[in-house]
PDB file of C-alpha atoms in Angstrom:
ATOM      1  CA  UNK L   1       8.340  32.635 -14.994  1.00 77.00           C
ATOM      2  CA  UNK L   2       6.060  33.162 -17.995  1.00 70.00           C
ATOM      3  CA  UNK L   3       4.118  36.101 -16.543  1.00 73.00           C
ATOM      4  CA  UNK L   4       7.208  37.773 -14.979  1.00 77.00           C
ATOM      5  CA  UNK L   5       6.065  37.307 -11.384  1.00 80.00           C
ATOM      6  CA  UNK L   6       8.912  34.894 -10.719  1.00 82.00           C
ATOM      7  CA  UNK L   7      11.506  37.532 -11.541  1.00 80.00           C
ATOM      8  CA  UNK L   8       9.607  40.170  -9.550  1.00 81.00           C
ATOM      9  CA  UNK L   9       9.071  38.026  -6.450  1.00 86.00           C
ATOM     10  CA  UNK L  10      11.578  35.174  -6.366  1.00 83.00           C
ATOM     11  CA  UNK L  11      14.779  35.617  -8.370  1.00 80.00           C
ATOM     12  CA  UNK L  12      15.063  39.354  -8.986  1.00 82.00           C
ATOM     13  CA  UNK L  13      18.812  39.137  -8.347  1.00 83.00           C
ATOM     14  CA  UNK L  14      19.358  36.572 -11.104  1.00 81.00           C
ATOM     15  CA  UNK L  15      19.065  38.023 -14.579  1.00 81.00           C
ATOM     16  CA  UNK L  16      20.508  34.834 -16.054  1.00 82.00           C
ATOM     17  CA  UNK L  17      17.769  32.695 -14.540  1.00 83.00           C
ATOM     18  CA  UNK L  18      15.126  35.097 -15.812  1.00 81.00           C
ATOM     19  CA  UNK L  19      16.685  34.975 -19.266  1.00 84.00           C
ATOM     20  CA  UNK L  20      16.390  31.198 -19.470  1.00 87.00           C
ATOM     21  CA  UNK L  21      13.450  30.547 -17.158  1.00 86.00           C
ATOM     22  CA  UNK L  22      10.721  30.587 -19.814  1.00 84.00           C
ATOM     23  CA  UNK L  23      12.525  28.266 -22.202  1.00 88.00           C
ATOM     24  CA  UNK L  24      13.710  25.956 -19.412  1.00 88.00           C
ATOM     25  CA  UNK L  25      10.458  25.673 -17.469  1.00 88.00           C
ATOM     26  CA  UNK L  26       8.219  25.425 -20.555  1.00 86.00           C
ATOM     27  CA  UNK L  27      10.412  22.651 -21.925  1.00 90.00           C
ATOM     28  CA  UNK L  28      10.504  20.797 -18.617  1.00 90.00           C
ATOM     29  CA  UNK L  29       6.728  21.232 -18.303  1.00 84.00           C
ATOM     30  CA  UNK L  30       6.147  19.619 -21.683  1.00 88.00           C
ATOM     31  CA  UNK L  31       8.502  16.770 -20.754  1.00 91.00           C
ATOM     32  CA  UNK L  32       6.855  16.239 -17.370  1.00 90.00           C
ATOM     33  CA  UNK L  33       3.403  16.426 -18.965  1.00 85.00           C
ATOM     34  CA  UNK L  34       4.204  13.745 -21.523  1.00 88.00           C
ATOM     35  CA  UNK L  35       5.743  11.535 -18.854  1.00 90.00           C
ATOM     36  CA  UNK L  36       2.645  11.985 -16.697  1.00 86.00           C
ATOM     37  CA  UNK L  37       0.373  11.116 -19.621  1.00 87.00           C
ATOM     38  CA  UNK L  38       2.329   7.940 -20.367  1.00 90.00           C
ATOM     39  CA  UNK L  39       2.118   6.897 -16.721  1.00 87.00           C
ATOM     40  CA  UNK L  40      -1.477   7.961 -16.059  1.00 85.00           C
ATOM     41  CA  UNK L  41      -2.869   6.351 -19.220  1.00 85.00           C
ATOM     42  CA  UNK L  42      -0.661   3.271 -18.740  1.00 86.00           C
ATOM     43  CA  UNK L  43       0.698   3.592 -22.283  1.00 88.00           C
ATOM     44  CA  UNK L  44       3.595   1.230 -21.565  1.00 88.00           C
ATOM     45  CA  UNK L  45       1.273  -1.716 -21.039  1.00 85.00           C
ATOM     46  CA  UNK L  46      -0.809  -1.394 -24.219  1.00 82.00           C
ATOM     47  CA  UNK L  47       1.463   0.573 -26.595  1.00 85.00           C
ATOM     48  CA  UNK L  48       5.089  -0.209 -25.814  1.00 89.00           C
ATOM     49  CA  UNK L  49       6.497   1.086 -29.102  1.00 91.00           C
ATOM     50  CA  UNK L  50       4.700   4.389 -28.650  1.00 90.00           C
ATOM     51  CA  UNK L  51       6.027   4.636 -25.088  1.00 91.00           C
ATOM     52  CA  UNK L  52       9.593   4.043 -26.295  1.00 92.00           C
ATOM     53  CA  UNK L  53       9.129   6.672 -29.019  1.00 92.00           C
ATOM     54  CA  UNK L  54       7.923   9.196 -26.432  1.00 92.00           C
ATOM     55  CA  UNK L  55      10.916   8.360 -24.217  1.00 91.00           C
ATOM     56  CA  UNK L  56      13.304   9.058 -27.102  1.00 93.00           C
ATOM     57  CA  UNK L  57      11.527  12.332 -27.824  1.00 93.00           C
ATOM     58  CA  UNK L  58      11.744  13.387 -24.162  1.00 92.00           C
ATOM     59  CA  UNK L  59      15.495  12.729 -24.036  1.00 93.00           C
ATOM     60  CA  UNK L  60      16.056  14.711 -27.229  1.00 93.00           C
ATOM     61  CA  UNK L  61      14.004  17.643 -25.915  1.00 92.00           C
ATOM     62  CA  UNK L  62      15.944  17.803 -22.643  1.00 90.00           C
ATOM     63  CA  UNK L  63      19.235  17.578 -24.532  1.00 92.00           C
ATOM     64  CA  UNK L  64      18.249  20.384 -26.917  1.00 92.00           C
ATOM     65  CA  UNK L  65      17.340  22.898 -24.215  1.00 88.00           C
ATOM     66  CA  UNK L  66      20.560  22.321 -22.291  1.00 89.00           C
ATOM     67  CA  UNK L  67      22.469  22.512 -25.584  1.00 92.00           C
ATOM     68  CA  UNK L  68      20.936  25.936 -26.195  1.00 91.00           C
ATOM     69  CA  UNK L  69      21.820  27.058 -22.669  1.00 88.00           C
ATOM     70  CA  UNK L  70      25.394  25.796 -23.006  1.00 89.00           C
ATOM     71  CA  UNK L  71      25.955  27.689 -26.285  1.00 91.00           C
ATOM     72  CA  UNK L  72      23.826  30.743 -25.345  1.00 90.00           C
ATOM     73  CA  UNK L  73      21.311  30.174 -28.152  1.00 92.00           C
ATOM     74  CA  UNK L  74      18.524  32.055 -26.402  1.00 89.00           C
ATOM     75  CA  UNK L  75      16.348  32.897 -29.410  1.00 90.00           C
ATOM     76  CA  UNK L  76      16.447  29.271 -30.604  1.00 91.00           C
ATOM     77  CA  UNK L  77      15.601  28.032 -27.098  1.00 91.00           C
ATOM     78  CA  UNK L  78      12.518  30.277 -26.930  1.00 87.00           C
ATOM     79  CA  UNK L  79      11.255  29.115 -30.332  1.00 88.00           C
ATOM     80  CA  UNK L  80      11.909  25.461 -29.455  1.00 90.00           C
ATOM     81  CA  UNK L  81      10.167  25.798 -26.080  1.00 88.00           C
ATOM     82  CA  UNK L  82       6.962  26.969 -27.767  1.00 83.00           C
ATOM     83  CA  UNK L  83       7.300  24.204 -30.344  1.00 88.00           C
ATOM     84  CA  UNK L  84       7.695  21.639 -27.559  1.00 88.00           C
ATOM     85  CA  UNK L  85       4.667  22.983 -25.688  1.00 81.00           C
ATOM     86  CA  UNK L  86       2.649  22.840 -28.907  1.00 81.00           C
ATOM     87  CA  UNK L  87       3.794  19.266 -29.637  1.00 88.00           C
ATOM     88  CA  UNK L  88       3.098  18.322 -26.024  1.00 84.00           C
ATOM     89  CA  UNK L  89      -0.420  19.766 -26.191  1.00 79.00           C
ATOM     90  CA  UNK L  90      -1.261  17.949 -29.428  1.00 84.00           C
ATOM     91  CA  UNK L  91       0.475  14.756 -28.265  1.00 86.00           C
ATOM     92  CA  UNK L  92      -1.364  14.427 -24.969  1.00 84.00           C
ATOM     93  CA  UNK L  93      -4.611  15.321 -26.739  1.00 84.00           C
ATOM     94  CA  UNK L  94      -4.095  12.407 -29.147  1.00 88.00           C
ATOM     95  CA  UNK L  95      -3.169  10.151 -26.227  1.00 88.00           C
ATOM     96  CA  UNK L  96      -6.353  11.242 -24.463  1.00 87.00           C
ATOM     97  CA  UNK L  97      -8.508  10.490 -27.523  1.00 89.00           C
ATOM     98  CA  UNK L  98      -6.880   7.065 -27.844  1.00 87.00           C
ATOM     99  CA  UNK L  99      -7.502   6.399 -24.154  1.00 86.00           C
ATOM    100  CA  UNK L 100     -11.175   7.371 -24.434  1.00 87.00           C
ATOM    101  CA  UNK L 101     -11.628   5.131 -27.479  1.00 88.00           C
ATOM    102  CA  UNK L 102     -10.029   2.261 -25.550  1.00 84.00           C
ATOM    103  CA  UNK L 103     -12.091   3.136 -22.462  1.00 83.00           C
ATOM    104  CA  UNK L 104      -9.120   3.554 -20.191  1.00 81.00           C
ATOM    105  CA  UNK L 105      -9.908   4.561 -16.564  1.00 76.00           C
ATOM    106  CA  UNK L 106     -10.388   8.329 -16.014  1.00 78.00           C
ATOM    107  CA  UNK L 107      -9.685   8.995 -19.708  1.00 81.00           C
ATOM    108  CA  UNK L 108     -12.643  11.405 -20.011  1.00 83.00           C
ATOM    109  CA  UNK L 109     -11.214  13.698 -17.312  1.00 80.00           C
ATOM    110  CA  UNK L 110      -7.798  13.497 -18.935  1.00 83.00           C
ATOM    111  CA  UNK L 111      -9.129  14.330 -22.412  1.00 85.00           C
ATOM    112  CA  UNK L 112     -11.097  17.341 -21.144  1.00 84.00           C
ATOM    113  CA  UNK L 113      -8.035  18.623 -19.290  1.00 83.00           C
ATOM    114  CA  UNK L 114      -5.659  18.225 -22.220  1.00 80.00           C
ATOM    115  CA  UNK L 115      -8.151  19.777 -24.628  1.00 81.00           C
ATOM    116  CA  UNK L 116      -8.326  22.955 -22.532  1.00 82.00           C
ATOM    117  CA  UNK L 117      -4.529  22.983 -22.125  1.00 77.00           C
ATOM    118  CA  UNK L 118      -4.041  22.487 -25.877  1.00 76.00           C
ATOM    119  CA  UNK L 119      -6.358  25.369 -26.728  1.00 80.00           C
ATOM    120  CA  UNK L 120      -4.510  27.723 -24.369  1.00 82.00           C
ATOM    121  CA  UNK L 121      -1.084  26.615 -25.554  1.00 74.00           C
ATOM    122  CA  UNK L 122      -2.143  26.817 -29.194  1.00 77.00           C
ATOM    123  CA  UNK L 123      -3.392  30.390 -28.839  1.00 82.00           C
ATOM    124  CA  UNK L 124      -0.156  31.528 -27.179  1.00 80.00           C
ATOM    125  CA  UNK L 125       2.011  29.693 -29.721  1.00 74.00           C
ATOM    126  CA  UNK L 126       0.360  31.220 -32.783  1.00 80.00           C
ATOM    127  CA  UNK L 127       0.474  34.610 -31.009  1.00 81.00           C
ATOM    128  CA  UNK L 128       4.259  34.351 -30.551  1.00 74.00           C
ATOM    129  CA  UNK L 129       4.624  33.176 -34.156  1.00 72.00           C
ATOM    130  CA  UNK L 130       2.720  36.266 -35.346  1.00 80.00           C
ATOM    131  CA  UNK L 131      -0.265  34.433 -36.817  1.00 83.00           C
ATOM    132  CA  UNK L 132      -2.789  36.366 -34.694  1.00 80.00           C
ATOM    133  CA  UNK L 133      -2.610  39.843 -33.077  1.00 83.00           C
ATOM    134  CA  UNK L 134      -0.574  40.099 -29.870  1.00 79.00           C
ATOM    135  CA  UNK L 135      -2.679  40.932 -26.803  1.00 81.00           C
ATOM    136  CA  UNK L 136      -2.269  40.248 -23.098  1.00 75.00           C
ATOM    137  CA  UNK L 137      -4.981  37.578 -23.273  1.00 77.00           C
ATOM    138  CA  UNK L 138      -3.551  35.755 -26.304  1.00 79.00           C
ATOM    139  CA  UNK L 139      -0.020  35.830 -24.867  1.00 73.00           C
ATOM    140  CA  UNK L 140      -1.142  34.527 -21.447  1.00 74.00           C
ATOM    141  CA  UNK L 141      -3.682  32.034 -22.843  1.00 82.00           C
ATOM    142  CA  UNK L 142      -1.204  29.199 -22.242  1.00 78.00           C
ATOM    143  CA  UNK L 143      -0.993  30.126 -18.548  1.00 80.00           C
ATOM    144  CA  UNK L 144      -4.783  30.136 -18.153  1.00 82.00           C
ATOM    145  CA  UNK L 145      -5.192  26.946 -20.175  1.00 81.00           C
ATOM    146  CA  UNK L 146      -2.527  25.055 -18.255  1.00 78.00           C
ATOM    147  CA  UNK L 147      -3.954  26.231 -14.915  1.00 83.00           C
ATOM    148  CA  UNK L 148      -7.404  24.885 -15.840  1.00 83.00           C
ATOM    149  CA  UNK L 149      -5.743  21.742 -17.155  1.00 78.00           C
ATOM    150  CA  UNK L 150      -4.006  21.237 -13.801  1.00 81.00           C
ATOM    151  CA  UNK L 151      -7.343  21.496 -11.990  1.00 85.00           C
ATOM    152  CA  UNK L 152      -8.983  18.915 -14.246  1.00 82.00           C
ATOM    153  CA  UNK L 153      -5.958  16.613 -14.037  1.00 80.00           C
ATOM    154  CA  UNK L 154      -6.230  16.832 -10.249  1.00 84.00           C
ATOM    155  CA  UNK L 155      -9.809  15.605 -10.587  1.00 82.00           C
ATOM    156  CA  UNK L 156      -8.573  12.849 -12.880  1.00 79.00           C
ATOM    157  CA  UNK L 157      -5.989  11.758 -10.316  1.00 82.00           C
ATOM    158  CA  UNK L 158      -8.643  11.824  -7.580  1.00 85.00           C
ATOM    159  CA  UNK L 159     -10.926   9.732  -9.778  1.00 81.00           C
ATOM    160  CA  UNK L 160      -8.084   7.258 -10.368  1.00 80.00           C
ATOM    161  CA  UNK L 161      -7.452   7.030  -6.609  1.00 84.00           C
ATOM    162  CA  UNK L 162     -11.153   6.295  -6.081  1.00 87.00           C
ATOM    163  CA  UNK L 163     -11.058   3.547  -8.710  1.00 82.00           C
ATOM    164  CA  UNK L 164      -7.986   2.005  -7.094  1.00 83.00           C
ATOM    165  CA  UNK L 165      -9.629   2.186  -3.669  1.00 88.00           C
ATOM    166  CA  UNK L 166     -12.817   0.577  -4.989  1.00 86.00           C
ATOM    167  CA  UNK L 167     -10.845  -2.219  -6.641  1.00 84.00           C
ATOM    168  CA  UNK L 168      -8.951  -2.763  -3.412  1.00 85.00           C
ATOM    169  CA  UNK L 169     -12.199  -2.951  -1.447  1.00 80.00           C
ATOM    170  CA  UNK L 170     -13.660  -5.418  -3.956  1.00 79.00           C
ATOM    171  CA  UNK L 171     -10.501  -7.544  -3.800  1.00 78.00           C
ATOM    172  CA  UNK L 172     -10.584  -7.533   0.000  1.00 76.00           C
ATOM    173  CA  UNK L 173     -14.243  -8.486  -0.047  1.00 76.00           C
ATOM    174  CA  UNK L 174     -13.663 -11.315  -2.520  1.00 76.00           C
ATOM    175  CA  UNK L 175     -10.838 -12.596  -0.323  1.00 80.00           C
ATOM    176  CA  UNK L 176     -13.359 -12.947   2.517  1.00 87.00           C
ATOM    177  CA  UNK L 177     -16.307 -14.331   0.530  1.00 89.00           C
ATOM    178  CA  UNK L 178     -16.881 -17.891  -0.663  1.00 90.00           C
ATOM    179  CA  UNK L 179     -17.514 -17.523  -4.421  1.00 88.00           C
ATOM    180  CA  UNK L 180     -20.082 -20.332  -4.681  1.00 90.00           C
ATOM    181  CA  UNK L 181     -22.374 -19.432  -1.783  1.00 91.00           C
ATOM    182  CA  UNK L 182     -21.429 -15.764  -1.196  1.00 89.00           C
ATOM    183  CA  UNK L 183     -21.181 -16.543   2.502  1.00 92.00           C
ATOM    184  CA  UNK L 184     -18.096 -15.556   4.470  1.00 91.00           C
ATOM    185  CA  UNK L 185     -15.253 -18.023   4.121  1.00 91.00           C
ATOM    186  CA  UNK L 186     -13.319 -19.709   6.904  1.00 86.00           C
ATOM    187  CA  UNK L 187     -10.502 -17.187   6.670  1.00 83.00           C
ATOM    188  CA  UNK L 188     -12.847 -14.270   7.360  1.00 85.00           C
ATOM    189  CA  UNK L 189     -14.844 -15.927  10.127  1.00 83.00           C
ATOM    190  CA  UNK L 190     -12.364 -15.433  12.970  1.00 80.00           C
ATOM    191  CA  UNK L 191     -11.668 -11.838  11.972  1.00 82.00           C
ATOM    192  CA  UNK L 192     -15.404 -11.074  11.985  1.00 83.00           C
ATOM    193  CA  UNK L 193     -16.150 -13.026  15.154  1.00 83.00           C
ATOM    194  CA  UNK L 194     -13.375 -11.571  17.312  1.00 81.00           C
ATOM    195  CA  UNK L 195     -14.994  -8.136  17.968  1.00 82.00           C
ATOM    196  CA  UNK L 196     -18.302  -9.803  18.954  1.00 78.00           C
ATOM    197  CA  UNK L 197     -16.401 -12.230  21.165  1.00 80.00           C
ATOM    198  CA  UNK L 198     -14.475  -9.515  23.007  1.00 80.00           C
ATOM    199  CA  UNK L 199     -17.474  -7.189  23.439  1.00 78.00           C
ATOM    200  CA  UNK L 200     -19.706 -10.040  24.598  1.00 75.00           C
ATOM    201  CA  UNK L 201     -17.077 -11.274  27.041  1.00 77.00           C
ATOM    202  CA  UNK L 202     -16.526  -7.794  28.470  1.00 78.00           C
ATOM    203  CA  UNK L 203     -20.263  -7.081  28.842  1.00 80.00           C
ATOM    204  CA  UNK L 204     -21.301 -10.574  29.850  1.00 78.00           C
ATOM    205  CA  UNK L 205     -23.425 -11.075  26.742  1.00 85.00           C
ATOM    206  CA  UNK L 206     -24.121 -14.589  25.391  1.00 89.00           C
ATOM    207  CA  UNK L 207     -22.848 -15.926  22.107  1.00 90.00           C
ATOM    208  CA  UNK L 208     -23.910 -19.162  20.422  1.00 92.00           C
ATOM    209  CA  UNK L 209     -22.887 -21.078  17.338  1.00 93.00           C
ATOM    210  CA  UNK L 210     -24.702 -23.459  15.001  1.00 95.00           C
ATOM    211  CA  UNK L 211     -22.728 -25.956  12.950  1.00 95.00           C
ATOM    212  CA  UNK L 212     -24.432 -27.502   9.928  1.00 95.00           C
ATOM    213  CA  UNK L 213     -23.358 -30.505   7.885  1.00 96.00           C
ATOM    214  CA  UNK L 214     -25.214 -31.738   4.793  1.00 94.00           C
ATOM    215  CA  UNK L 215     -25.950 -35.441   5.282  1.00 94.00           C
ATOM    216  CA  UNK L 216     -24.544 -38.016   2.843  1.00 91.00           C
ATOM    217  CA  UNK L 217     -23.166 -35.310   0.565  1.00 92.00           C
ATOM    218  CA  UNK L 218     -20.809 -37.698  -1.229  1.00 91.00           C
ATOM    219  CA  UNK L 219     -23.783 -39.834  -2.240  1.00 90.00           C
ATOM    220  CA  UNK L 220     -25.470 -36.752  -3.722  1.00 88.00           C
ATOM    221  CA  UNK L 221     -22.401 -36.092  -5.878  1.00 87.00           C
ATOM    222  CA  UNK L 222     -22.103 -39.753  -6.864  1.00 87.00           C
ATOM    223  CA  UNK L 223     -25.809 -40.182  -7.678  1.00 85.00           C
ATOM    224  CA  UNK L 224     -26.686 -36.836  -9.267  1.00 84.00           C
ATOM    225  CA  UNK L 225     -23.341 -35.284 -10.241  1.00 85.00           C
ATOM    226  CA  UNK L 226     -21.259 -32.428  -8.902  1.00 86.00           C
ATOM    227  CA  UNK L 227     -23.569 -29.822 -10.436  1.00 86.00           C
ATOM    228  CA  UNK L 228     -26.339 -31.167  -8.226  1.00 87.00           C
ATOM    229  CA  UNK L 229     -23.970 -31.035  -5.259  1.00 90.00           C
ATOM    230  CA  UNK L 230     -23.202 -27.388  -5.963  1.00 91.00           C
ATOM    231  CA  UNK L 231     -26.915 -26.678  -6.297  1.00 90.00           C
ATOM    232  CA  UNK L 232     -27.565 -28.218  -2.894  1.00 92.00           C
ATOM    233  CA  UNK L 233     -24.767 -26.195  -1.283  1.00 94.00           C
ATOM    234  CA  UNK L 234     -26.087 -22.972  -2.803  1.00 93.00           C
ATOM    235  CA  UNK L 235     -29.683 -23.657  -1.753  1.00 92.00           C
ATOM    236  CA  UNK L 236     -28.676 -24.523   1.796  1.00 93.00           C
ATOM    237  CA  UNK L 237     -26.577 -21.344   1.921  1.00 94.00           C
ATOM    238  CA  UNK L 238     -29.583 -19.324   0.741  1.00 94.00           C
ATOM    239  CA  UNK L 239     -31.726 -20.839   3.494  1.00 93.00           C
ATOM    240  CA  UNK L 240     -29.015 -19.977   6.022  1.00 93.00           C
ATOM    241  CA  UNK L 241     -29.021 -16.362   4.805  1.00 93.00           C
ATOM    242  CA  UNK L 242     -32.818 -16.257   5.028  1.00 91.00           C
ATOM    243  CA  UNK L 243     -32.772 -17.479   8.622  1.00 90.00           C
ATOM    244  CA  UNK L 244     -29.871 -15.289   9.738  1.00 89.00           C
ATOM    245  CA  UNK L 245     -30.257 -11.941  11.439  1.00 87.00           C
ATOM    246  CA  UNK L 246     -28.326  -8.754  10.715  1.00 86.00           C
ATOM    247  CA  UNK L 247     -25.647  -9.390  13.379  1.00 87.00           C
ATOM    248  CA  UNK L 248     -25.273 -13.114  12.666  1.00 91.00           C
ATOM    249  CA  UNK L 249     -22.140 -14.301  10.867  1.00 92.00           C
ATOM    250  CA  UNK L 250     -22.873 -17.055   8.352  1.00 94.00           C
ATOM    251  CA  UNK L 251     -19.801 -18.965   7.168  1.00 94.00           C
ATOM    252  CA  UNK L 252     -19.085 -21.720   4.692  1.00 93.00           C
ATOM    253  CA  UNK L 253     -16.628 -23.610   6.843  1.00 92.00           C
ATOM    254  CA  UNK L 254     -15.546 -26.001   4.121  1.00 86.00           C
ATOM    255  CA  UNK L 255     -17.070 -28.449   1.660  1.00 88.00           C
ATOM    256  CA  UNK L 256     -20.623 -29.152   2.855  1.00 93.00           C
ATOM    257  CA  UNK L 257     -20.142 -27.658   6.327  1.00 95.00           C
ATOM    258  CA  UNK L 258     -21.468 -24.295   7.533  1.00 96.00           C
ATOM    259  CA  UNK L 259     -21.293 -22.245  10.723  1.00 94.00           C
ATOM    260  CA  UNK L 260     -23.576 -19.522  12.034  1.00 94.00           C
ATOM    261  CA  UNK L 261     -22.245 -17.350  14.832  1.00 93.00           C
ATOM    262  CA  UNK L 262     -25.091 -15.792  16.835  1.00 92.00           C
ATOM    263  CA  UNK L 263     -23.990 -12.812  18.998  1.00 91.00           C
ATOM    264  CA  UNK L 264     -26.280 -12.022  21.923  1.00 89.00           C
ATOM    265  CA  UNK L 265     -28.049 -15.390  21.618  1.00 91.00           C
ATOM    266  CA  UNK L 266     -28.659 -18.022  24.286  1.00 92.00           C
ATOM    267  CA  UNK L 267     -28.464 -21.756  23.623  1.00 93.00           C
ATOM    268  CA  UNK L 268     -32.238 -22.226  23.676  1.00 93.00           C
ATOM    269  CA  UNK L 269     -32.865 -19.507  21.118  1.00 94.00           C
ATOM    270  CA  UNK L 270     -30.029 -20.814  18.920  1.00 93.00           C
ATOM    271  CA  UNK L 271     -31.623 -24.267  19.094  1.00 94.00           C
ATOM    272  CA  UNK L 272     -34.931 -22.832  17.865  1.00 94.00           C
ATOM    273  CA  UNK L 273     -33.165 -21.158  14.942  1.00 93.00           C
ATOM    274  CA  UNK L 274     -31.399 -24.416  14.101  1.00 94.00           C
ATOM    275  CA  UNK L 275     -34.670 -26.370  14.239  1.00 94.00           C
ATOM    276  CA  UNK L 276     -36.407 -23.895  11.957  1.00 93.00           C
ATOM    277  CA  UNK L 277     -33.515 -24.098   9.507  1.00 94.00           C
ATOM    278  CA  UNK L 278     -33.525 -27.912   9.672  1.00 93.00           C
ATOM    279  CA  UNK L 279     -37.207 -27.976   8.725  1.00 93.00           C
ATOM    280  CA  UNK L 280     -36.676 -25.528   5.865  1.00 93.00           C
ATOM    281  CA  UNK L 281     -33.866 -27.662   4.428  1.00 92.00           C
ATOM    282  CA  UNK L 282     -35.965 -30.832   4.699  1.00 90.00           C
ATOM    283  CA  UNK L 283     -38.840 -29.207   2.821  1.00 91.00           C
ATOM    284  CA  UNK L 284     -36.597 -28.014   0.015  1.00 88.00           C
ATOM    285  CA  UNK L 285     -36.889 -30.058  -3.191  1.00 87.00           C
ATOM    286  CA  UNK L 286     -34.050 -30.267  -5.720  1.00 84.00           C
ATOM    287  CA  UNK L 287     -34.234 -31.080  -9.418  1.00 82.00           C
ATOM    288  CA  UNK L 288     -31.203 -32.047 -11.497  1.00 76.00           C
ATOM    289  CA  UNK L 289     -30.976 -33.974 -14.793  1.00 74.00           C
ATOM    290  CA  UNK L 290     -34.630 -34.942 -14.572  1.00 75.00           C
ATOM    291  CA  UNK L 291     -34.388 -36.427 -11.092  1.00 78.00           C
ATOM    292  CA  UNK L 292     -35.950 -34.904  -7.987  1.00 85.00           C
ATOM    293  CA  UNK L 293     -34.584 -35.380  -4.513  1.00 88.00           C
ATOM    294  CA  UNK L 294     -34.398 -33.811  -1.065  1.00 89.00           C
ATOM    295  CA  UNK L 295     -31.623 -33.581   1.502  1.00 92.00           C
ATOM    296  CA  UNK L 296     -31.234 -33.406   5.248  1.00 93.00           C
ATOM    297  CA  UNK L 297     -28.673 -31.715   7.450  1.00 94.00           C
ATOM    298  CA  UNK L 298     -27.199 -32.484  10.837  1.00 95.00           C
ATOM    299  CA  UNK L 299     -26.999 -29.611  13.306  1.00 95.00           C
ATOM    300  CA  UNK L 300     -24.936 -28.910  16.381  1.00 95.00           C
ATOM    301  CA  UNK L 301     -25.604 -25.995  18.724  1.00 96.00           C
ATOM    302  CA  UNK L 302     -23.389 -24.608  21.488  1.00 94.00           C
ATOM    303  CA  UNK L 303     -23.177 -21.525  23.686  1.00 91.00           C
ATOM    304  CA  UNK L 304     -19.987 -19.916  24.910  1.00 86.00           C
ATOM    305  CA  UNK L 305     -19.246 -20.680  28.518  1.00 79.00           C
ATOM    306  CA  UNK L 306     -17.520 -18.504  31.054  1.00 68.00           C
ATOM    307  CA  UNK L 307     -14.389 -20.691  30.824  1.00 66.00           C
ATOM    308  CA  UNK L 308     -13.940 -20.181  27.063  1.00 67.00           C
ATOM    309  CA  UNK L 309     -11.060 -17.754  26.638  1.00 64.00           C
ATOM    310  CA  UNK L 310     -10.905 -17.530  22.843  1.00 64.00           C
ATOM    311  CA  UNK L 311     -13.096 -18.251  19.789  1.00 65.00           C
TER     312      UNK L 311
END
């Protein structure tokens, strides 16, 4: 609409639309841009009064342009549309600076985009107002600036999507990980085991499991305190990680109990792994509140049989 290509290519039969297209589309662009900025920078959550003020401004802008159309105030509509674009450019620039200062996500992309858009819009506005000489470049600077702004805002949106995806992945990971030991939790164990179970069953591959229980754990808590109990759980978990292979699935089953699923492992080999782990736990020495102690664990080892139909 601004460059005249719309009238040449799209609505050449509508002189009325061409008459109002610049004022209408520029005004709607400034409204949409402010609304996008409020949403993208999450202004409503950290500056509610400012968000309400912007909402009131947006409604007044929309009302004014349709008022001008209704009463055929074309010259006023053109002047107001440039004013609105100028206010929009400065407004989103200030919002971008505020977002950068508050370290909002993707604020640097947003600020760079709005700065370029503001420069382009500013040049075109002061050209129309007669403050600088009229040339094709100065008149179309707003078009170039807003095009570059759109590209940078696309990068900002992509960056925001990546942040959301990363947060989702972290949340999903935390939902599967025991926070104390950083082993998989009971909820995740079946989900992780099922593919190994099905593949092993289909290909006739063995699968074994080791169950581990810390002996007399209640006495450890009663004698040395719960901090000592947590220390024991963490150290045992670390020894389990150290003795586990890449394909093994180490799980904190609950409390002081652990499981290790061993894909592709026969009972005898699983027993050797359990024995090595039992010795490592027995040699581990713990210190808490000036007292030194050691712990033992009980182990159970089993291999899947041909009659087992599910984990």
